[in-house]
Short mmCIF file of C-alpha atoms (C1' of nucleotides) in Angstrom, two decimals:
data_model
loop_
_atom_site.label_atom_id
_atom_site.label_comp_id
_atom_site.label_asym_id
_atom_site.label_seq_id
_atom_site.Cartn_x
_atom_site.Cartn_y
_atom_site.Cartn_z
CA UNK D 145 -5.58 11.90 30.58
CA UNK D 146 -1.71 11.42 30.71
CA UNK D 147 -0.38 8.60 29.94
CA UNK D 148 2.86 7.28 30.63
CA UNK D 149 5.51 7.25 27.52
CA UNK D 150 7.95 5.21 27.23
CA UNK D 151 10.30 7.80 26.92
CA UNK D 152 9.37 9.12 30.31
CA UNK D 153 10.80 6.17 31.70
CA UNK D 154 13.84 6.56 33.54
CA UNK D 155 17.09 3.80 32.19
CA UNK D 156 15.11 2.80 28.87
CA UNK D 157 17.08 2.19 25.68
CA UNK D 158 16.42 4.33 22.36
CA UNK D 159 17.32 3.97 19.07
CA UNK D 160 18.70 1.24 17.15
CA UNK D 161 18.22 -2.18 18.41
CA UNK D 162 21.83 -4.35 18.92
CA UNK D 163 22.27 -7.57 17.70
CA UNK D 164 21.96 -8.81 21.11
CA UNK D 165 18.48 -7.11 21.94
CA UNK D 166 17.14 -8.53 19.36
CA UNK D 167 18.22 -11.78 20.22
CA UNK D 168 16.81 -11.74 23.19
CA UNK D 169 13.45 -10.03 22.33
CA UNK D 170 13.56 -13.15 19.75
CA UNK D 171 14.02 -15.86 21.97
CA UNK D 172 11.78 -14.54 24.08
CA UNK D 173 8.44 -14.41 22.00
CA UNK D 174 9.25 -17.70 19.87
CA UNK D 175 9.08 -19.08 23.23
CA UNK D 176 6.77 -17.46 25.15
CA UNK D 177 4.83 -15.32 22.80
CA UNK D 178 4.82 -11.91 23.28
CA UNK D 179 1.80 -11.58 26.08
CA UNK D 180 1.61 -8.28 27.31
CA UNK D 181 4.11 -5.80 25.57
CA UNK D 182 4.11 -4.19 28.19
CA UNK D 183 5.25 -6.87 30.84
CA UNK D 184 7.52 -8.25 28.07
CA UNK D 185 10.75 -6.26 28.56
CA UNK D 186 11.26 -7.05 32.37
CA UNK D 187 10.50 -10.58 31.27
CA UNK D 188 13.09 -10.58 28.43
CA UNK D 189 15.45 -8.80 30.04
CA UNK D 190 15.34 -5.62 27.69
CA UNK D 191 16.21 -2.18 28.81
CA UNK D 192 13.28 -1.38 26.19
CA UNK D 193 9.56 -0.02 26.50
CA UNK D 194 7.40 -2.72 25.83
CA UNK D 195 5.69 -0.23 22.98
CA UNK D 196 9.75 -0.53 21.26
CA UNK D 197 9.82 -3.96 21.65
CA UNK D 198 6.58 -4.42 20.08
CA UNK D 199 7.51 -2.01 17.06
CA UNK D 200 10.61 -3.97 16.64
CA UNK D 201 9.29 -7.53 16.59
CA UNK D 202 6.29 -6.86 14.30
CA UNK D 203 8.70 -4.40 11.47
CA UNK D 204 12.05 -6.72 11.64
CA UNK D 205 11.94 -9.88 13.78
CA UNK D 206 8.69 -11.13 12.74
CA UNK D 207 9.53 -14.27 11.11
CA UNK D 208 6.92 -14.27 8.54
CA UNK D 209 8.60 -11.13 6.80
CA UNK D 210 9.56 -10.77 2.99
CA UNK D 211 12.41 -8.02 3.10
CA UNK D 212 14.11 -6.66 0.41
CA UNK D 213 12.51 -5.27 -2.69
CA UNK D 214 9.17 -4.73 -3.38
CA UNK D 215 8.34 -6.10 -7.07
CA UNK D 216 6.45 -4.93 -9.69
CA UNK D 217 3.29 -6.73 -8.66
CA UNK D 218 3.47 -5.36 -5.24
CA UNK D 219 4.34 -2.40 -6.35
CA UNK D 220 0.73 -2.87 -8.45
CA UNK D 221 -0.99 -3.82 -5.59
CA UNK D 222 0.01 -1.35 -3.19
CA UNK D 223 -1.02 1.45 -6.28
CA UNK D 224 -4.35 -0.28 -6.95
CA UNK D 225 -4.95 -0.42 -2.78
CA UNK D 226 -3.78 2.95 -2.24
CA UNK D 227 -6.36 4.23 -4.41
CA UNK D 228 -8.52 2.10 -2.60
CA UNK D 229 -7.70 2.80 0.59
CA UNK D 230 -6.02 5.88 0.79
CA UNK D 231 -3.13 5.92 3.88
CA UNK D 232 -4.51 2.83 5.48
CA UNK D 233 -1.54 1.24 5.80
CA UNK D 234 -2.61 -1.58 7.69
CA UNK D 235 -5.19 -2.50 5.65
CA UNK D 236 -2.92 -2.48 2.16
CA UNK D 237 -0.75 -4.62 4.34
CA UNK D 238 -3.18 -7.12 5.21
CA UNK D 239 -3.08 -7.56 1.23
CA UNK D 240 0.66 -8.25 1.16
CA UNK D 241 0.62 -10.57 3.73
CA UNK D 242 4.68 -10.33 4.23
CA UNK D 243 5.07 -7.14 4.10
CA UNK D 244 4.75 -4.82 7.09
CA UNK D 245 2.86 -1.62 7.03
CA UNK D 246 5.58 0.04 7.87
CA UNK D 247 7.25 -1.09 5.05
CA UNK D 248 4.82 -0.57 2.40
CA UNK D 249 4.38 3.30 3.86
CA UNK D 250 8.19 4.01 3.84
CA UNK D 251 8.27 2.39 0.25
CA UNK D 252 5.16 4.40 -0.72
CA UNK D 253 6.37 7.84 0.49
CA UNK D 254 10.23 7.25 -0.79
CA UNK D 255 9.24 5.71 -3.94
CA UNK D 256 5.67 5.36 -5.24
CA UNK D 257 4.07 8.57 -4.74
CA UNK D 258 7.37 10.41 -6.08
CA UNK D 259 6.73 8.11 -9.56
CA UNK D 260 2.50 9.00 -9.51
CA UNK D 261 3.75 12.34 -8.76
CA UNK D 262 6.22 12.86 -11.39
CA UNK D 263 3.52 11.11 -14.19
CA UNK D 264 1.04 14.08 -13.15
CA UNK D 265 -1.05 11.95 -11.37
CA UNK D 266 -2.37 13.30 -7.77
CA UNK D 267 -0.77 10.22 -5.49
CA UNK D 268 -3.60 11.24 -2.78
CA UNK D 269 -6.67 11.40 -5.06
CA UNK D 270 -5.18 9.24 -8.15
CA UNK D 271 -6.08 11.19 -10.41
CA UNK D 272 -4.30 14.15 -12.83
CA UNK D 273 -3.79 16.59 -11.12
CA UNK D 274 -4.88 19.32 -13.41
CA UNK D 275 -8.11 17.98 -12.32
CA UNK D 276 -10.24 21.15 -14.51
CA UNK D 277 -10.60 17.76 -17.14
CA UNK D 278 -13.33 15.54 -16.64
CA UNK D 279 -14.77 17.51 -13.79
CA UNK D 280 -18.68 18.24 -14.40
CA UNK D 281 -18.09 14.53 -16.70
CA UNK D 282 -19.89 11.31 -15.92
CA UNK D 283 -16.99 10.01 -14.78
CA UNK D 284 -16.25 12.38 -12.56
CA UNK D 285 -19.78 11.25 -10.82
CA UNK D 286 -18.71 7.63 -10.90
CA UNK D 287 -15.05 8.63 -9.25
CA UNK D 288 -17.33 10.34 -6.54
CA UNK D 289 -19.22 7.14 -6.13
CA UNK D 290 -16.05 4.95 -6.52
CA UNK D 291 -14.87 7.22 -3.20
CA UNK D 292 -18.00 6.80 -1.30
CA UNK D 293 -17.72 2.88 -2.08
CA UNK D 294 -14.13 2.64 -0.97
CA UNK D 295 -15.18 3.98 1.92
CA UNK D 296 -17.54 1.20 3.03
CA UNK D 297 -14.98 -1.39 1.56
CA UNK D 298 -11.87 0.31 3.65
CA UNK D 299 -14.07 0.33 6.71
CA UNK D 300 -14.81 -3.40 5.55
CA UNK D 301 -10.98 -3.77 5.16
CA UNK D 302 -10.37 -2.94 8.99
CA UNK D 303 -13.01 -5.09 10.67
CA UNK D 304 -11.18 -7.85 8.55
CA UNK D 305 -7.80 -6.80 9.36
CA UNK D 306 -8.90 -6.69 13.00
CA UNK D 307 -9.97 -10.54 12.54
CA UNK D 308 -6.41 -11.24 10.91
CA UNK D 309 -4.55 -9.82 13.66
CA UNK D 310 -7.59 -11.29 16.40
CA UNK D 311 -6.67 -14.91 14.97
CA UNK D 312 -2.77 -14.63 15.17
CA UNK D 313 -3.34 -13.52 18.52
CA UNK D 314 -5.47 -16.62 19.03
CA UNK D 315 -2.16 -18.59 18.81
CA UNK D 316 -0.99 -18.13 22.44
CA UNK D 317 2.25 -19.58 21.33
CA UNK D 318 3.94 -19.61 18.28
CA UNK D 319 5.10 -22.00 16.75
CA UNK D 320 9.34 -21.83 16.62
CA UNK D 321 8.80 -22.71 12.85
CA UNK D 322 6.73 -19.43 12.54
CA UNK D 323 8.08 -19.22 9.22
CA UNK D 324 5.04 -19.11 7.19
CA UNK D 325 2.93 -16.50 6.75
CA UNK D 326 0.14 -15.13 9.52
CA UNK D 327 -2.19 -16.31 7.25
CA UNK D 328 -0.76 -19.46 7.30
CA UNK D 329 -1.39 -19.74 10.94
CA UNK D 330 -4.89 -19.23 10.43
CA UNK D 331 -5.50 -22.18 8.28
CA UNK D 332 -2.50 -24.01 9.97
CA UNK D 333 -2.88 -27.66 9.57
CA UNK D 334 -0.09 -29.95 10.68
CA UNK D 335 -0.77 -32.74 8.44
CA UNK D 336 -1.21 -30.67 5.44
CA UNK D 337 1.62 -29.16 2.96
CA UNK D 338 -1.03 -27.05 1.38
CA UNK D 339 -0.10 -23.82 -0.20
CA UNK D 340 -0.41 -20.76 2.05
CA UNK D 341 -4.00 -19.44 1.87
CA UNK D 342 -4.77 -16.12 1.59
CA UNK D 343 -7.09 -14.56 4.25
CA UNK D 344 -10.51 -15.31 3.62
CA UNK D 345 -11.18 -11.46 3.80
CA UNK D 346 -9.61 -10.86 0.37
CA UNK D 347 -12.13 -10.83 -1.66
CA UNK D 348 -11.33 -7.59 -1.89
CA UNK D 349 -11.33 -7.82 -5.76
CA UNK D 350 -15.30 -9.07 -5.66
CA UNK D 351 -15.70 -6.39 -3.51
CA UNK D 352 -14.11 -4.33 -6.29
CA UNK D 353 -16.05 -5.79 -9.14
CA UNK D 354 -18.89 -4.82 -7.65
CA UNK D 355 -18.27 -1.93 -6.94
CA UNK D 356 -17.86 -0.58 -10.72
CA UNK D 357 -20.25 -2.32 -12.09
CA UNK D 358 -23.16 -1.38 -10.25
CA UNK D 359 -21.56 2.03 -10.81
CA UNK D 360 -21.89 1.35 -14.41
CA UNK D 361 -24.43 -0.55 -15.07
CA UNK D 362 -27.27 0.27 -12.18
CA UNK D 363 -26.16 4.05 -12.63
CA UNK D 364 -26.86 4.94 -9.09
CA UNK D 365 -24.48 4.42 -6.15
CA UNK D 366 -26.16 6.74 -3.67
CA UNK D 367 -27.56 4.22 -1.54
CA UNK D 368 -25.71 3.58 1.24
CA UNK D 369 -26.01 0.15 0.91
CA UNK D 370 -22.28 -1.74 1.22
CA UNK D 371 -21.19 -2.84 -2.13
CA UNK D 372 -19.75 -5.75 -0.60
CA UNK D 373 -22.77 -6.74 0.75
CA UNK D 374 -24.03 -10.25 0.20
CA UNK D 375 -26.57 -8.83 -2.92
CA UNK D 376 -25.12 -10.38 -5.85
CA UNK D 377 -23.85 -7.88 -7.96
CA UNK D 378 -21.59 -9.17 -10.52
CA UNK D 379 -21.69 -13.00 -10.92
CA UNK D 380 -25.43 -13.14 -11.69
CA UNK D 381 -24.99 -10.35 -14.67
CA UNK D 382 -25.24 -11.24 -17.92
CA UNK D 383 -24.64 -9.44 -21.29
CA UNK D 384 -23.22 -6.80 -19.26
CA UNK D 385 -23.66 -3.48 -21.07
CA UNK D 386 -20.04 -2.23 -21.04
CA UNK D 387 -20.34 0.90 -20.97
CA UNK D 388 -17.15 1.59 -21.18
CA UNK D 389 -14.85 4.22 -19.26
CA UNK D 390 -13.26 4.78 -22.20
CA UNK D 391 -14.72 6.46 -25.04
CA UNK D 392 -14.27 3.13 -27.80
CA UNK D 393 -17.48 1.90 -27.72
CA UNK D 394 -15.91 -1.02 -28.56
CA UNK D 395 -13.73 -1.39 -25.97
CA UNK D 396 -15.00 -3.12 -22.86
CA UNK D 397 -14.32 -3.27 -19.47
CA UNK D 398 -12.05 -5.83 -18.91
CA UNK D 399 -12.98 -6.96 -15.16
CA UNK D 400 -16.18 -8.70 -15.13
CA UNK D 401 -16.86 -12.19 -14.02
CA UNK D 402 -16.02 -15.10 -15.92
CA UNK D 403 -19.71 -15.85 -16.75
CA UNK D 404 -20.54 -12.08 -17.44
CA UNK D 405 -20.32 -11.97 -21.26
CA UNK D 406 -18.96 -8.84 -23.50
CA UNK D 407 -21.13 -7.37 -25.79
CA UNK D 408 -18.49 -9.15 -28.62
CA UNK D 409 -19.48 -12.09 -27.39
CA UNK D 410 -16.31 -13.23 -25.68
CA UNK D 411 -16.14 -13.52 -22.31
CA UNK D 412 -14.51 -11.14 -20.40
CA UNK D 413 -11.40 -12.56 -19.42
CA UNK D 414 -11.18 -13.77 -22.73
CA UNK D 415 -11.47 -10.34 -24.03
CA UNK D 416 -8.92 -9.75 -21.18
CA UNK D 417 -6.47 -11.77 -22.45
CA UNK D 418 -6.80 -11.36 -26.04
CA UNK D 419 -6.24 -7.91 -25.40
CA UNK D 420 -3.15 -8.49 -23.83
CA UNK D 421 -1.89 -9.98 -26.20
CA UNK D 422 -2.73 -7.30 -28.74
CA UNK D 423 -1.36 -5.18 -26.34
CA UNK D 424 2.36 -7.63 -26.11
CA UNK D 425 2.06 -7.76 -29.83
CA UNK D 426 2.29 -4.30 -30.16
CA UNK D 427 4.62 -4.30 -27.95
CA UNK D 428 7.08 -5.92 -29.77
CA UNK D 429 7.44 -2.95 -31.87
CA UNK D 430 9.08 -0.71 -29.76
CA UNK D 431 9.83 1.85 -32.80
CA UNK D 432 6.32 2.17 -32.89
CA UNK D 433 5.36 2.46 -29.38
CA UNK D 434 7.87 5.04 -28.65
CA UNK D 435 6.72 6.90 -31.84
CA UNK D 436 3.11 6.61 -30.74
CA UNK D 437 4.51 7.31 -27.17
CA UNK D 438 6.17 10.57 -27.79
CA UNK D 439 3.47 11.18 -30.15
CA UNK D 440 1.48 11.05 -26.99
CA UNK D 441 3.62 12.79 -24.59
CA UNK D 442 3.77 16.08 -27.00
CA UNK D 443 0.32 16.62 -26.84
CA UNK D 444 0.25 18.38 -23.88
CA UNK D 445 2.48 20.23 -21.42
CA UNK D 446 0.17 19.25 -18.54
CA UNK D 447 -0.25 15.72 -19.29
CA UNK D 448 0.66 13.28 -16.52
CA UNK D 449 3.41 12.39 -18.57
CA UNK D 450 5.11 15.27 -19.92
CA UNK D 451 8.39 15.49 -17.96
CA UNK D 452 9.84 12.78 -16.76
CA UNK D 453 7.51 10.14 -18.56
CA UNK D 454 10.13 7.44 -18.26
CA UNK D 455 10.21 7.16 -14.50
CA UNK D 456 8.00 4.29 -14.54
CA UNK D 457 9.50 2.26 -17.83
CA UNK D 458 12.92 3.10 -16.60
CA UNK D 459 12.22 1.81 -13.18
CA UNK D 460 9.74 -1.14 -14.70
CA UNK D 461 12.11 -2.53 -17.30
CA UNK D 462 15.05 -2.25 -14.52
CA UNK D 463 13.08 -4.54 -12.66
CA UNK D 464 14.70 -8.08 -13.43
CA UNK D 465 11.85 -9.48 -12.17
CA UNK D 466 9.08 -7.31 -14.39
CA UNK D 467 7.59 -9.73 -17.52
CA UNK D 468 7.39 -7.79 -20.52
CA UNK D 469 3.83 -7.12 -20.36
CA UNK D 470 3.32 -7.86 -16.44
CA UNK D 471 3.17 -4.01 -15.47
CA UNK D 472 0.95 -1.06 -14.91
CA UNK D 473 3.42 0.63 -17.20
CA UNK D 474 2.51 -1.34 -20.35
CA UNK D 475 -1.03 -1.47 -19.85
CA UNK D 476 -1.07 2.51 -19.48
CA UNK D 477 0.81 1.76 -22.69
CA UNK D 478 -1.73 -0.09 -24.28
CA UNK D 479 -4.90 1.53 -23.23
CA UNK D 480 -3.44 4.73 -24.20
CA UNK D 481 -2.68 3.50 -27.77
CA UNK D 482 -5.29 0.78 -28.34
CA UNK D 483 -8.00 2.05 -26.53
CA UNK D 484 -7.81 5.84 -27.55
CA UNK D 485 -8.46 5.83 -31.20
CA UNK D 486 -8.53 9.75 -30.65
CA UNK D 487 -4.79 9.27 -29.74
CA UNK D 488 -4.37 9.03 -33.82
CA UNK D 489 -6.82 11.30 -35.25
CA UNK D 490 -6.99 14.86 -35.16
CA UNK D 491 -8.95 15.32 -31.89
CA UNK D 492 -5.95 14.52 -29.33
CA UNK D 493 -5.94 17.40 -27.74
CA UNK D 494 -9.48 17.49 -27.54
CA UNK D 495 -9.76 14.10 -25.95
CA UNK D 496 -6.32 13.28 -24.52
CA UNK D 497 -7.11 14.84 -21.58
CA UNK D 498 -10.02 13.93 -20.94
CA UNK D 499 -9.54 9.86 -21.03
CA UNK D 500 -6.23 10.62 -18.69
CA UNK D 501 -8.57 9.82 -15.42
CA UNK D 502 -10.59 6.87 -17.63
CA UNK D 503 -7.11 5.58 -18.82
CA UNK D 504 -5.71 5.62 -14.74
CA UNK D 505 -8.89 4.21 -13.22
CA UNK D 506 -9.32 1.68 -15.67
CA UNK D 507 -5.97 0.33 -15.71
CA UNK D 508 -6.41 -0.13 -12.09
CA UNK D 509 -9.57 -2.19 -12.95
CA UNK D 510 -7.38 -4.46 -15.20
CA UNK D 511 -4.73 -5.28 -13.02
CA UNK D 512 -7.47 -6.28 -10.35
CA UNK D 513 -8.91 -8.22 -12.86
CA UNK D 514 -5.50 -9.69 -13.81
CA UNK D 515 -4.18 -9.79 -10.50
CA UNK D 516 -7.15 -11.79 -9.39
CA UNK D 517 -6.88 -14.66 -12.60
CA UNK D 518 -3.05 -14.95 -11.85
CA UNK D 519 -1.36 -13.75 -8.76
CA UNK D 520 -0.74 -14.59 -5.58
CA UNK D 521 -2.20 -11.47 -3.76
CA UNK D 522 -5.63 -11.23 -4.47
"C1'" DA T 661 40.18 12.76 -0.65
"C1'" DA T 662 37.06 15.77 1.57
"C1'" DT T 663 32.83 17.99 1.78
"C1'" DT T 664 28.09 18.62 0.87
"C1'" DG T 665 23.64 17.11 -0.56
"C1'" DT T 666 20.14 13.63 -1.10
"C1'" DC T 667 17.88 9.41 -0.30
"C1'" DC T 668 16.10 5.89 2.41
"C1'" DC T 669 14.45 3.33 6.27
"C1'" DA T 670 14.24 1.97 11.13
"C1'" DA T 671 12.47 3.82 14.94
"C1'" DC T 672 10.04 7.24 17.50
"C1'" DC T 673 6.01 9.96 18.85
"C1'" DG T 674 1.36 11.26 19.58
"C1'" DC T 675 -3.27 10.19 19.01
"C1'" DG T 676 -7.36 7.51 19.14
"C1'" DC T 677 -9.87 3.31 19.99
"C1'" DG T 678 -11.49 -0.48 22.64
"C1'" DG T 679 -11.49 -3.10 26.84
"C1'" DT T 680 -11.59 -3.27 31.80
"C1'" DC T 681 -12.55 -1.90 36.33
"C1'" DT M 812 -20.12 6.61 33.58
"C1'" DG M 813 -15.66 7.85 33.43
"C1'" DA M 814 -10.83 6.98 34.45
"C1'" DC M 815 -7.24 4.16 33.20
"C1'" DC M 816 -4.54 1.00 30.44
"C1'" DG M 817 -2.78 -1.47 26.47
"C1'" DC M 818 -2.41 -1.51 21.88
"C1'" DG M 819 -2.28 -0.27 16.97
"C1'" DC M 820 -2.07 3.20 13.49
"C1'" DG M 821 -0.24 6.91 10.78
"C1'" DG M 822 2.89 10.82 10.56
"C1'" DT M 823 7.43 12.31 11.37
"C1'" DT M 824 12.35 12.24 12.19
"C1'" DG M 825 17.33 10.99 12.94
"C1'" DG M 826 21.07 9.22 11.10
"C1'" DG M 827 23.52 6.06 8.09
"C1'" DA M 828 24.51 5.11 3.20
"C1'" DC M 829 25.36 6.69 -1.07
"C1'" DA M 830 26.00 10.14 -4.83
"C1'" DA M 831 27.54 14.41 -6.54
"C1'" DT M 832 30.72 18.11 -6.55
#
DNA sequence: AATTGTCCCAACCGCGCGGTC
DNA sequence: TGACCGCGCGGTTGGGACAAT
């Protein structure tokens, strides 16, 4: 089959878009909608392909756009989906609802997978990359089974993201004060100044929950059962035996439901924040975090943070916008010196290592977790 | 000040999927 | 059933901006 390109087309424009184009590409959708790409050009008067015109409304002209930097919490959330989702861009985008995928794929190649990369962790698999640790492990098993999950949720993920984009289709015309989000137009209601909603797809975080802890606690993920199927998985649990990805017995996994209760007694996100706060506490030392740090970072030549183990704090504490404790940065931070009481005995090299992948996944965990009590993305 | 190197991002390109005829 | 079409996605690239020499 051979289809027609647009750059087969004789007298179309390439490259950069003039200020007039886009005016006129503008004009023309917040009136008319954009229709056929295709037939939209001729219609707007632009020497474009209808496939360029498209590109350029939904990257730059799109109303509903955020531009400028991403922040730490995106920057979170893209990490957290990415290792979700892998290079779905569309799908991490439906999760950062003005942001384009474009975007979030130019920011991840320029910026995030260079900072995973230079911390030693694998920014395709998410995990160290001198992978010999762990492997044969039983967490090695449950990152097998957290990969075969994310596979049902990403292929969850699309169908969704196919509604999202269905639905703002559905709106024939927009709106000239398209200025809220796309998810805004899905729960549009004129007489209501209600916050924008997210997408009732993101749920993503349930999804999540559930994941892990049937890989935890049921111990068996090889049914091919969705984990974001409708069984209740999570909220039903109680006393849920946290057995933990890290090697503390007494420290617990810090996502569970609010009702699920920790072994201590607390409930989780009680546990969760108490333990940030330990965490901010110690924090407040710095002396002693960077003593403990470097501590940390001389253990091993292959660790994902020998070298350039500031690129993250440098870039996180540059970040005006980056709380204290807000960032992936501290909580590597604090699992790495609260949870690892090998980190100050005489066993680090011994066990360093080998909590590197438990440290990385579980932090992920925690900023669901977190992200899901107190942010606007999840 | 000029040149070279590097980074970053907007835009392009090709492929695959789904719908229609 | 298969050809065709429109669209969206993900990978790649061109060139401008900025930094280093």
């Amino acid at each position: 089959m051979v289809k027609s390109q647009c750059f087969e087309k004789v007298g179309l424009k390439k490259g950069p878009w003039t200020p007039e184009e886009d005016q006129k590409l503008l004009a023309y959708v917040e009136e008319h909608g954009h229709g056929s790409w295709q037939a939209l050009p001729a219609k707007a008067g632009l020497q474009r392909c209808g496939k360029s015109c498209r590109l350029r409304w939904t990257n730059y002209l799109r109303p509903d756009i955020k531009r400028g930097k991403f922040n730490l919490q995106e920057e979170q959330s893209i990490i957290q989906l990415h290792a979700l989702l892998g290079n779905r861009w569309s799908a991490i985008a439906t999760h950062l609802p003005k942001r384009t995928d474009n975007e979030i794929k130019n920011y991840w190649n320029t910026h995030l997978k260079k900072r995973l990369d230079k911390m030693g962790i694998d920014p395709v698999t998410h995990k160290p990359k001198a992978d010999s640790f762990g492997s044969g492990s039983g967490h090695s098993k449950g990152s097998a089974n957290l990969s075969h999950m994310a596979q049902w949720e990403s292929a969850r993920l699309e169908a969704e993201a196919r509604l999202v984009r269905e639905s703002k289709l559905s709106v024939p015309n927009p709106p000239k004060n398209l200025l809220g989000s796309a998810v805004s137009a899905q729960v549009s209601d004129k007489g209501s100044a209600a916050p924008t909603e997210r997408p009732r797809c993101l749920d993503v975080l349930k999804a999540w929950q559930g994941v892990v802890f049937s890989m935890f606690s049921v111990g068996s993920s090889d049914s091919l059962e969705s984990p974001t199927s409708t069984l209740n998985f999570s909220e039903n649990a109680l006393a849920i035996p946290l057995i933990g990805v890290q090697k503390n017995p007494t420290t617990t996994l810090a996502f569970a439901t609010n009702n699920a209760t920790c072994n201590s007694g607390t409930t989780a996100s009680e546990f969760d924040r108490g333990n940030q706060l330990e965490c901010f506490e110690k924090l407040k030392e710095p002396a002693q975090v960077k003593r403990n740090l470097d501590s940390s970072m001389a253990i091993h030549d292959t660790s994902p943070f020998a070298g350039d183990h500031n690129a993250w704090f440098v870039d996180s504490s540059a970040n005006e916008n980056a709380p204290i404790i807000d960032g992936f940065s501290e909580i590597l931070v604090c699992n790495s010196l609260d949870h690892n009481p090998t980190f100050s005995g005489e066993n680090i090299n011994d066990n360093y290592a080998g909590n590197l992948e438990d440290i990385y996944w579980n932090s992920l965990l925690n900023l669901v977790d977190a992200s899901q009590t107190g942010s606007s993305v999840f």
